[in-house]
PDB file of C-alpha atoms in Angstrom:
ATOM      1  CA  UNK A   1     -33.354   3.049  13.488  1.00 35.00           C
ATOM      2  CA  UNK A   2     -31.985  -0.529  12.155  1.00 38.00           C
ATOM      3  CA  UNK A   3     -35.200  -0.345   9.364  1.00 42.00           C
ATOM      4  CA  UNK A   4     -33.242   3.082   8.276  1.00 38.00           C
ATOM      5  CA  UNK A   5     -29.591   1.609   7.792  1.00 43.00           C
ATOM      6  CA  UNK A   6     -30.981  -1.086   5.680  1.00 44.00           C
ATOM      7  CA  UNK A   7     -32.957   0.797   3.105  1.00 48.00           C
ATOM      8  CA  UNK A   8     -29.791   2.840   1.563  1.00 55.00           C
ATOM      9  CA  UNK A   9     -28.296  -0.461   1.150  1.00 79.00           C
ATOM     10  CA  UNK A  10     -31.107  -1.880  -0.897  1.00 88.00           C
ATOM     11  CA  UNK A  11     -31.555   1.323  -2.964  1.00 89.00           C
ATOM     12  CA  UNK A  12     -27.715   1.487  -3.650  1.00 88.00           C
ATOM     13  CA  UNK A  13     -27.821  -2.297  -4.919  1.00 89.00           C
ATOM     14  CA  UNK A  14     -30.529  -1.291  -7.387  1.00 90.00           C
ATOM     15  CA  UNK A  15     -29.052   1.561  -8.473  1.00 89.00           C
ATOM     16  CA  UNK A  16     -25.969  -0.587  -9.664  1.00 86.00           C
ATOM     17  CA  UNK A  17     -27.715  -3.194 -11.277  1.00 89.00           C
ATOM     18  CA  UNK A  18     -29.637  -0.650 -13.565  1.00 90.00           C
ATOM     19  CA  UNK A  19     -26.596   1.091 -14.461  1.00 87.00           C
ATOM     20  CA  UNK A  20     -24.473  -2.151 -14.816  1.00 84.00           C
ATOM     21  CA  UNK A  21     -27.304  -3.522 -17.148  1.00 86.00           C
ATOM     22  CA  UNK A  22     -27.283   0.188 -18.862  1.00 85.00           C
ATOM     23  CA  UNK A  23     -23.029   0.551 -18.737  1.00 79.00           C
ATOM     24  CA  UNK A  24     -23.218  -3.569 -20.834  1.00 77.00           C
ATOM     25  CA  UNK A  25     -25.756  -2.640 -23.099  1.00 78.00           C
ATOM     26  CA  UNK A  26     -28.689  -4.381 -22.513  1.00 84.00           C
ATOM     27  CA  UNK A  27     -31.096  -1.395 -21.725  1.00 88.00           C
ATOM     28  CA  UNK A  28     -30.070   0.887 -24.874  1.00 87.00           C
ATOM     29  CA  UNK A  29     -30.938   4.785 -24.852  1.00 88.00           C
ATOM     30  CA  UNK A  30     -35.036   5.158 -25.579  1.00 91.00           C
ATOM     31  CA  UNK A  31     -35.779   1.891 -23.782  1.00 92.00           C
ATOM     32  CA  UNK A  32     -38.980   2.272 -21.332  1.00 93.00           C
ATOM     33  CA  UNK A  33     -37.878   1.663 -17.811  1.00 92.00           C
ATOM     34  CA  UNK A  34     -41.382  -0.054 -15.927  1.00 89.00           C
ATOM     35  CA  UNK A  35     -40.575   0.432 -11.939  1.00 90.00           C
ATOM     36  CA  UNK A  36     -42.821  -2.880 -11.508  1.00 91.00           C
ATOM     37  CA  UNK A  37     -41.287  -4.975 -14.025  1.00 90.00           C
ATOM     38  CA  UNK A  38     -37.959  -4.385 -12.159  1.00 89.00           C
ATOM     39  CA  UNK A  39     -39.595  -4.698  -8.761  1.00 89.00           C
ATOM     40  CA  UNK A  40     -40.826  -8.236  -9.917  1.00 91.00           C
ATOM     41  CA  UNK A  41     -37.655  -9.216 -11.715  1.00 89.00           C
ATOM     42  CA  UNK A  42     -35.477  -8.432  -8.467  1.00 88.00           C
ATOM     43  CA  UNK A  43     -37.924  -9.719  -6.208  1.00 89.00           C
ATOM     44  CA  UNK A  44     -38.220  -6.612  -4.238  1.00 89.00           C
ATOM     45  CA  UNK A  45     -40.774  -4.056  -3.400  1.00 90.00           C
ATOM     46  CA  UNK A  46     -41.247  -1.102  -5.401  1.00 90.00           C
ATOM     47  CA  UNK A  47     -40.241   1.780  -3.136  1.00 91.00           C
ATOM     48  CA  UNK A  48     -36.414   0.576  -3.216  1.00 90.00           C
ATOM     49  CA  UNK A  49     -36.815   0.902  -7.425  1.00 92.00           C
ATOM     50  CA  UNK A  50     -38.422   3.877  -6.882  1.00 93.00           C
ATOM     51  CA  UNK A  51     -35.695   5.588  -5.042  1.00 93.00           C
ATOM     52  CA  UNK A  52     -33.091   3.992  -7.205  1.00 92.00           C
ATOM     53  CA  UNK A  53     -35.056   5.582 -10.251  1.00 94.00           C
ATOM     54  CA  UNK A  54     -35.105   9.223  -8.633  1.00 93.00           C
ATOM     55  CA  UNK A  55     -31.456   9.280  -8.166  1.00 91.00           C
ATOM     56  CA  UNK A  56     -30.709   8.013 -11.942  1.00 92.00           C
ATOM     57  CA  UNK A  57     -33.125  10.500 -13.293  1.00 92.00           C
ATOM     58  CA  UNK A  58     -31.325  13.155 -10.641  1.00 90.00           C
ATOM     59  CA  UNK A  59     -28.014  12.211 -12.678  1.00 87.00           C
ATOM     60  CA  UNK A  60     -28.829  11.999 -15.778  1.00 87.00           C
ATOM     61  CA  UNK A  61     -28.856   8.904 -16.572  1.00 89.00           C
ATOM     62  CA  UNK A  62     -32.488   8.420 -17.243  1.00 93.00           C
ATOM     63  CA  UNK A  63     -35.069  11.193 -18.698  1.00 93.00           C
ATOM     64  CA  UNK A  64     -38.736  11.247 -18.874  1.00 92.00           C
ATOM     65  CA  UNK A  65     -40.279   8.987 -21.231  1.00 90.00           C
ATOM     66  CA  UNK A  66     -43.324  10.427 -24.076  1.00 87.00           C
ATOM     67  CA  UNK A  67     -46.390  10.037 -22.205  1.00 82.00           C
ATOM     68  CA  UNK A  68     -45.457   8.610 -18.562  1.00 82.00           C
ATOM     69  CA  UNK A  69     -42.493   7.293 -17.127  1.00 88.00           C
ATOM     70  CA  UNK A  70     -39.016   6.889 -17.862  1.00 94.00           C
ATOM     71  CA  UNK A  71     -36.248   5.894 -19.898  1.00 95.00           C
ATOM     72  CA  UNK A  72     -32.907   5.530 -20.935  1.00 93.00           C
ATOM     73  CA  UNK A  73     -31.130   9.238 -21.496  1.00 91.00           C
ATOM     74  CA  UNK A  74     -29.334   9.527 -24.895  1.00 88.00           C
ATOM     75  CA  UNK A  75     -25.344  10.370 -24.161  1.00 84.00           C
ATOM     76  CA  UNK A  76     -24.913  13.508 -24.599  1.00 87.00           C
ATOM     77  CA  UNK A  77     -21.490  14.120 -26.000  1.00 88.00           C
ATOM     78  CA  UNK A  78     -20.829  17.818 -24.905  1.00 91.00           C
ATOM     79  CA  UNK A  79     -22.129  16.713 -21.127  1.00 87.00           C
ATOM     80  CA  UNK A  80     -19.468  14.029 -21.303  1.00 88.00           C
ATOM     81  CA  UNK A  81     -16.900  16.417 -22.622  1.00 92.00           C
ATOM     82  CA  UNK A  82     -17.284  18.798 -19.834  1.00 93.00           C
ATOM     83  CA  UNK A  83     -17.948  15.589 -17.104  1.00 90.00           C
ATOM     84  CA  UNK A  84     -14.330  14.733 -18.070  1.00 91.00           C
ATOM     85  CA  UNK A  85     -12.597  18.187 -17.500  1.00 95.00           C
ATOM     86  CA  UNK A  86     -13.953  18.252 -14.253  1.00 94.00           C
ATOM     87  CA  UNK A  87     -12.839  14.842 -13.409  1.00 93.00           C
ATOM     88  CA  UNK A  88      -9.552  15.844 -14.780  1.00 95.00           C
ATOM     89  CA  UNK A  89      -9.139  18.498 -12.083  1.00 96.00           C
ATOM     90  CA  UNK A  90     -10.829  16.394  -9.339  1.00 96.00           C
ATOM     91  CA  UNK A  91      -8.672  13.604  -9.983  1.00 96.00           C
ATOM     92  CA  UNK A  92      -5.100  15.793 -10.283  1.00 97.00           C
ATOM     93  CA  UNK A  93      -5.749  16.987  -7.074  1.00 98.00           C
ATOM     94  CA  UNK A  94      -6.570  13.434  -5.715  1.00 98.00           C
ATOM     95  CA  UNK A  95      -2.830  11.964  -7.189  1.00 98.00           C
ATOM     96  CA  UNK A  96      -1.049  14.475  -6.179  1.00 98.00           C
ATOM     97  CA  UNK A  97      -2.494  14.126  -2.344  1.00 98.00           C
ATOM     98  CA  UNK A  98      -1.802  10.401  -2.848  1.00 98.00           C
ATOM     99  CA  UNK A  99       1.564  10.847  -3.481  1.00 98.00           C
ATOM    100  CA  UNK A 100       2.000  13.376  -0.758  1.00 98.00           C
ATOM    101  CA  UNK A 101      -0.185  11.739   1.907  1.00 97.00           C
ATOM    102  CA  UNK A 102       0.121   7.867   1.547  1.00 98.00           C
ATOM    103  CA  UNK A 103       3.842   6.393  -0.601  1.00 98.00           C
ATOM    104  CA  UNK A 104       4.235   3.502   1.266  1.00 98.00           C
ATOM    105  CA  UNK A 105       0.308   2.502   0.852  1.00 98.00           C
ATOM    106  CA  UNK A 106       0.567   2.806  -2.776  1.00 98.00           C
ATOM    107  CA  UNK A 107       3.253   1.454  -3.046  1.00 98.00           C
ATOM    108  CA  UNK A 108       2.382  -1.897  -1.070  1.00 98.00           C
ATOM    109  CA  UNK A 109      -1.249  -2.156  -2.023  1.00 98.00           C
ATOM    110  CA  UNK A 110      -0.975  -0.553  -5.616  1.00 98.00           C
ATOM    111  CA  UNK A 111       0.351  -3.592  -7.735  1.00 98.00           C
ATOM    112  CA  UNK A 112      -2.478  -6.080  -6.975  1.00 98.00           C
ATOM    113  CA  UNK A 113      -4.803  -3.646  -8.378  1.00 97.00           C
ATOM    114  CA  UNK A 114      -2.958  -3.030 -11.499  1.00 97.00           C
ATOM    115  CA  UNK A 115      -3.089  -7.085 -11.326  1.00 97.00           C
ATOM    116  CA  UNK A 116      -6.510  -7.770 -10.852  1.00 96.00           C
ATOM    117  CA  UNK A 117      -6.931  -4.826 -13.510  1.00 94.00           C
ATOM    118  CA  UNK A 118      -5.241  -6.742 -16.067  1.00 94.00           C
ATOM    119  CA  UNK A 119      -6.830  -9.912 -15.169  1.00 95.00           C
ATOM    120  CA  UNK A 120     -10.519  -8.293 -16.263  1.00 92.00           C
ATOM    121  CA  UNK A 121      -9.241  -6.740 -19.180  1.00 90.00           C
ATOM    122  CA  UNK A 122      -8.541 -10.698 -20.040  1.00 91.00           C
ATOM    123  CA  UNK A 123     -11.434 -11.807 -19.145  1.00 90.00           C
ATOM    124  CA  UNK A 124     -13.443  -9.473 -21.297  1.00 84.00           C
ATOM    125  CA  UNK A 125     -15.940  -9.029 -19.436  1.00 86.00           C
ATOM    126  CA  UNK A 126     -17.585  -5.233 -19.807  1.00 83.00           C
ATOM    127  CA  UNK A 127     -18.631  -5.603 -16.191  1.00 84.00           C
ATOM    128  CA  UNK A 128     -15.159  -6.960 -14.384  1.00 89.00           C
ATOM    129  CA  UNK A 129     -12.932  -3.615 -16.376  1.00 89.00           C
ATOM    130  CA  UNK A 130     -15.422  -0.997 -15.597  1.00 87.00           C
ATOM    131  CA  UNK A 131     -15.563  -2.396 -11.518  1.00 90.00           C
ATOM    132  CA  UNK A 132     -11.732  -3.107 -11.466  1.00 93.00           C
ATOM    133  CA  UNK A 133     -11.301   0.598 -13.110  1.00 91.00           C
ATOM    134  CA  UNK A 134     -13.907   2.258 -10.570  1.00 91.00           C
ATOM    135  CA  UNK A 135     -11.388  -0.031  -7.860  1.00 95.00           C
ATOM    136  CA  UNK A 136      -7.914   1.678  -8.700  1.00 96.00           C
ATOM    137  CA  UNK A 137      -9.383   5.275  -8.529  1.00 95.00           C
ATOM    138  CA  UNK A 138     -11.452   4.845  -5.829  1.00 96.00           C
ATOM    139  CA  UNK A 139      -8.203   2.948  -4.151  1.00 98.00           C
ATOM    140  CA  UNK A 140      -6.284   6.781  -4.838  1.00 98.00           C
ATOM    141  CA  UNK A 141      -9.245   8.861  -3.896  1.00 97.00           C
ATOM    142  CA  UNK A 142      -9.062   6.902  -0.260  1.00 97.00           C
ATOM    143  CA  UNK A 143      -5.135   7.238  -0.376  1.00 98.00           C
ATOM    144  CA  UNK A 144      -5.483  11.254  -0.264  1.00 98.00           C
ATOM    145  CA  UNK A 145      -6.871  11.781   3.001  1.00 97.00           C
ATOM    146  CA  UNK A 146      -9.450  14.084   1.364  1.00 97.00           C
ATOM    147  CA  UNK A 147     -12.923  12.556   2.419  1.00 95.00           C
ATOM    148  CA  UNK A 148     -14.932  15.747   0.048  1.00 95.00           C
ATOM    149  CA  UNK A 149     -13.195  14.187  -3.337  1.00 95.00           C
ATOM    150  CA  UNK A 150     -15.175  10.734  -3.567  1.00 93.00           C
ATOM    151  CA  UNK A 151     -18.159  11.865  -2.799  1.00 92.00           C
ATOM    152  CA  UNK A 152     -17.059  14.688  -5.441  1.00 90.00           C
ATOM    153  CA  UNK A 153     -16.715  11.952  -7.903  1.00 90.00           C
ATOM    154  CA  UNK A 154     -19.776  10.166  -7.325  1.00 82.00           C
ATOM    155  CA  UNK A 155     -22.366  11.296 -10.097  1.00 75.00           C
ATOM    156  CA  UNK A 156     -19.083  11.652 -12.569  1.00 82.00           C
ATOM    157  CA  UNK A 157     -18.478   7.912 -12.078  1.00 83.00           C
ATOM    158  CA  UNK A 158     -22.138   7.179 -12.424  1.00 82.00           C
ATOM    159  CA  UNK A 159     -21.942   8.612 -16.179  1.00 84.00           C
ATOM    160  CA  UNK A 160     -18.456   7.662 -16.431  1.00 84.00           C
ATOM    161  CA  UNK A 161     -19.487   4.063 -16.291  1.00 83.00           C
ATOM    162  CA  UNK A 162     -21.972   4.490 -19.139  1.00 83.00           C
ATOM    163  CA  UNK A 163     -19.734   6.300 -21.444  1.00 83.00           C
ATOM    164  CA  UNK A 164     -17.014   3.014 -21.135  1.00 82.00           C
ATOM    165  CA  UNK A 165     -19.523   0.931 -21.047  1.00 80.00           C
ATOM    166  CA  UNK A 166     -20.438   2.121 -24.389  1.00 75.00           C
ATOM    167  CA  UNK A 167     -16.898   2.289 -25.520  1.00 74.00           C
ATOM    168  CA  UNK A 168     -16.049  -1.120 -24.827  1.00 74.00           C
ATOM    169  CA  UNK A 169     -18.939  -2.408 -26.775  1.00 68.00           C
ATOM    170  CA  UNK A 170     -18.130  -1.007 -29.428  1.00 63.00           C
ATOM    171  CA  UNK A 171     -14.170  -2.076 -29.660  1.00 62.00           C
ATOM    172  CA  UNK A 172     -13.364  -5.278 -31.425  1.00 52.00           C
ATOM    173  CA  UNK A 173     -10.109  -5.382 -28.860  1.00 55.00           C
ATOM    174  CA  UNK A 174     -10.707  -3.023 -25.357  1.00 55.00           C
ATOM    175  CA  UNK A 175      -8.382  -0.222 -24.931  1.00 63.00           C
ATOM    176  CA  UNK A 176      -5.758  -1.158 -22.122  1.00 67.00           C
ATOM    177  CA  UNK A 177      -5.814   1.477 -19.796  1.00 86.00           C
ATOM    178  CA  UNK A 178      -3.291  -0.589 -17.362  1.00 92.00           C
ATOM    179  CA  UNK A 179      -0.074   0.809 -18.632  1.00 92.00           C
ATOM    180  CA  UNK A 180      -1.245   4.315 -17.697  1.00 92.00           C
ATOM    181  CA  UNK A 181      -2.685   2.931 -14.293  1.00 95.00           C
ATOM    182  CA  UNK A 182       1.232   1.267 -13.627  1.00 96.00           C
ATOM    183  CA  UNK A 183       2.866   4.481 -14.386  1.00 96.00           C
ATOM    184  CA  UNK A 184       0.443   6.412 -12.417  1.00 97.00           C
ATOM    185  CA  UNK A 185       0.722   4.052  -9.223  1.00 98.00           C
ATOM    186  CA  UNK A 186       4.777   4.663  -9.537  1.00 98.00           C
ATOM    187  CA  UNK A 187       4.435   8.290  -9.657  1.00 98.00           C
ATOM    188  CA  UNK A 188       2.283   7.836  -6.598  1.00 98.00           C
ATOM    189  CA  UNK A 189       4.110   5.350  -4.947  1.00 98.00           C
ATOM    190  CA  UNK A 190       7.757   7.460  -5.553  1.00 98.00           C
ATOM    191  CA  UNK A 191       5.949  10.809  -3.804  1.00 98.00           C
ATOM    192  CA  UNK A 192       6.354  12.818  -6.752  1.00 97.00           C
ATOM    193  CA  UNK A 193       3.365  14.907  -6.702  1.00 97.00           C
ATOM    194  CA  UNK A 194       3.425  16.962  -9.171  1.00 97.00           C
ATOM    195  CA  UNK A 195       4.299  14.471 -11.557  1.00 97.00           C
ATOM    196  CA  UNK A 196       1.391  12.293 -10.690  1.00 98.00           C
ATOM    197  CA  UNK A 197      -0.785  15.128 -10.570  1.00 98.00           C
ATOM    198  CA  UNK A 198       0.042  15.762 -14.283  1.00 98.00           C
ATOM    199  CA  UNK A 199      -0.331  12.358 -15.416  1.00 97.00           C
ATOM    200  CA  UNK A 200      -3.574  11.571 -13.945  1.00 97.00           C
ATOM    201  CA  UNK A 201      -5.490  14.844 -15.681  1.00 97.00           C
ATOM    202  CA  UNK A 202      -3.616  13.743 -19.098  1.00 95.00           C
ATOM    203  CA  UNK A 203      -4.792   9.839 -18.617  1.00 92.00           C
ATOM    204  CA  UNK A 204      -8.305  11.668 -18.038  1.00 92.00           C
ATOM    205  CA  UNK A 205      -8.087  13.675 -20.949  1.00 92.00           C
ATOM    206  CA  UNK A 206      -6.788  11.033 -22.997  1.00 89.00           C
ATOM    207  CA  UNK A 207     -10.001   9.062 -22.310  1.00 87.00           C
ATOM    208  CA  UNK A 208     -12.148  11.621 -22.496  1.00 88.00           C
ATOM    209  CA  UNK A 209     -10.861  12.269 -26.470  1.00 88.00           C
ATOM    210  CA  UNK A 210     -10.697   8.546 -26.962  1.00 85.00           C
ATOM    211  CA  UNK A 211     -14.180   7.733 -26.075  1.00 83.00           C
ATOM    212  CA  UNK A 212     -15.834  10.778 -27.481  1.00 87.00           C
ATOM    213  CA  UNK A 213     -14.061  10.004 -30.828  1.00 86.00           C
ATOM    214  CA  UNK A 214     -15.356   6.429 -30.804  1.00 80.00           C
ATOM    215  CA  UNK A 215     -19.078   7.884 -30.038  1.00 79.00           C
ATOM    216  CA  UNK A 216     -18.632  10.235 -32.760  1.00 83.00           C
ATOM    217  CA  UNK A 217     -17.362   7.677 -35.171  1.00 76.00           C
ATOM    218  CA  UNK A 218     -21.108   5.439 -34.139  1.00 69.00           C
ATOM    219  CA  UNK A 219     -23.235   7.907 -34.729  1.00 71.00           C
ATOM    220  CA  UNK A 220     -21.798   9.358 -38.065  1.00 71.00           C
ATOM    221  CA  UNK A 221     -22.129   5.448 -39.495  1.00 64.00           C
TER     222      UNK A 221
END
């Protein structure tokens, strides 16, 4: 039973170091993905890849290659469109719990995420904003006492992190999100509900117009 705890682990860390490397840009749409070459690389066997592969193919985020194999999916711009309107309604619903369910939490635990949120936005690093945005929501989803709305959001973070990833490398100066993340914590933190509930779907919204205009704008040049 031990030998069965471990392998999820494994299979979860490959998972995120594909999409990290896919979310910075260094395995672009159309690129080949060889399960042995990443085996060797990682110094792992190949069943872990494997696994790791089936579940990014199962989201999307990589498609059959010409001939054999795989490779990296191509955004597809209406997909992300109607990724975000769900999130929008997934994410209300996890604010407004938030504020309902868990103030004081929010309220003492919020502001160092909004820090350390700030902090990668400085560092500009691709890799520290996407993991210190993932941290903040995933900090809320906890906060609602809903345990179906993370697991909810799983496969919509999964593409989320490629579509910002894809954002960010395209902006000479990243989009700071942190003002909307500080007025969202308040809302949460103050128990107003409805009023958090509103402002998360707009800040999802927001994004989702923001980065599909910046996508649009790369592939008409």
């Amino acid at each position: 039973m031990k030998a069965l705890h471990a392998a999820p682990s494994l299979v979860e860390q490959v998972h995120q170091s594909i999409l990290a490397d896919i979310a910075a840009g260094h395995l672009r749409p159309g690129v080949r993905i060889i399960q042995e070459q990443l085996a060797q690389q990682l110094g792992i066997s190949r069943q872990p890849v494997q696994h790791a592969l089936t579940l990014l193919r199962k989201e999307g985020v990589l498609s059959d290659a010409p001939g054999r194999g795989l490779q990296v999916a191509p955004l597809d711009l209406d997909h992300v469109r109607q990724m975000y309107d769900v999130r929008a309604v997934i994410e209300g619903l996890a604010f407004r719990k938030a504020a309902e369910n868990s103030a004081a939490q929010a309220a003492a635990r919020g502001p160092a995420l909004i820090r350390a949120g700030r902090k990668a936005v400085a560092s500009g690093s691709f890799h520290h904003m996407i993991s210190a945005d993932m941290a903040f929501h995933d900090f809320i989803y906890a906060l609602s006492g809903n345990p179906l709305v993370a697991p909810s959001m799983q496969t919509h973070w999964t593409q989320t992190q490629r579509v910002m990833g894809e954002v960010l490398m395209r902006d000479d100066k990243p989009r700071d999100i942190w003002d909307q993340h500080e007025a969202l914590l308040a809302a949460v933190a103050s128990g107003d509900g409805e009023g958090a509930e509103r402002l998360a779907r707009q800040h999802i919204l927001d994004a989702a117009d923001f980065m599909i205009e910046r996508m649009q704008v790369e592939r008409a040049a």
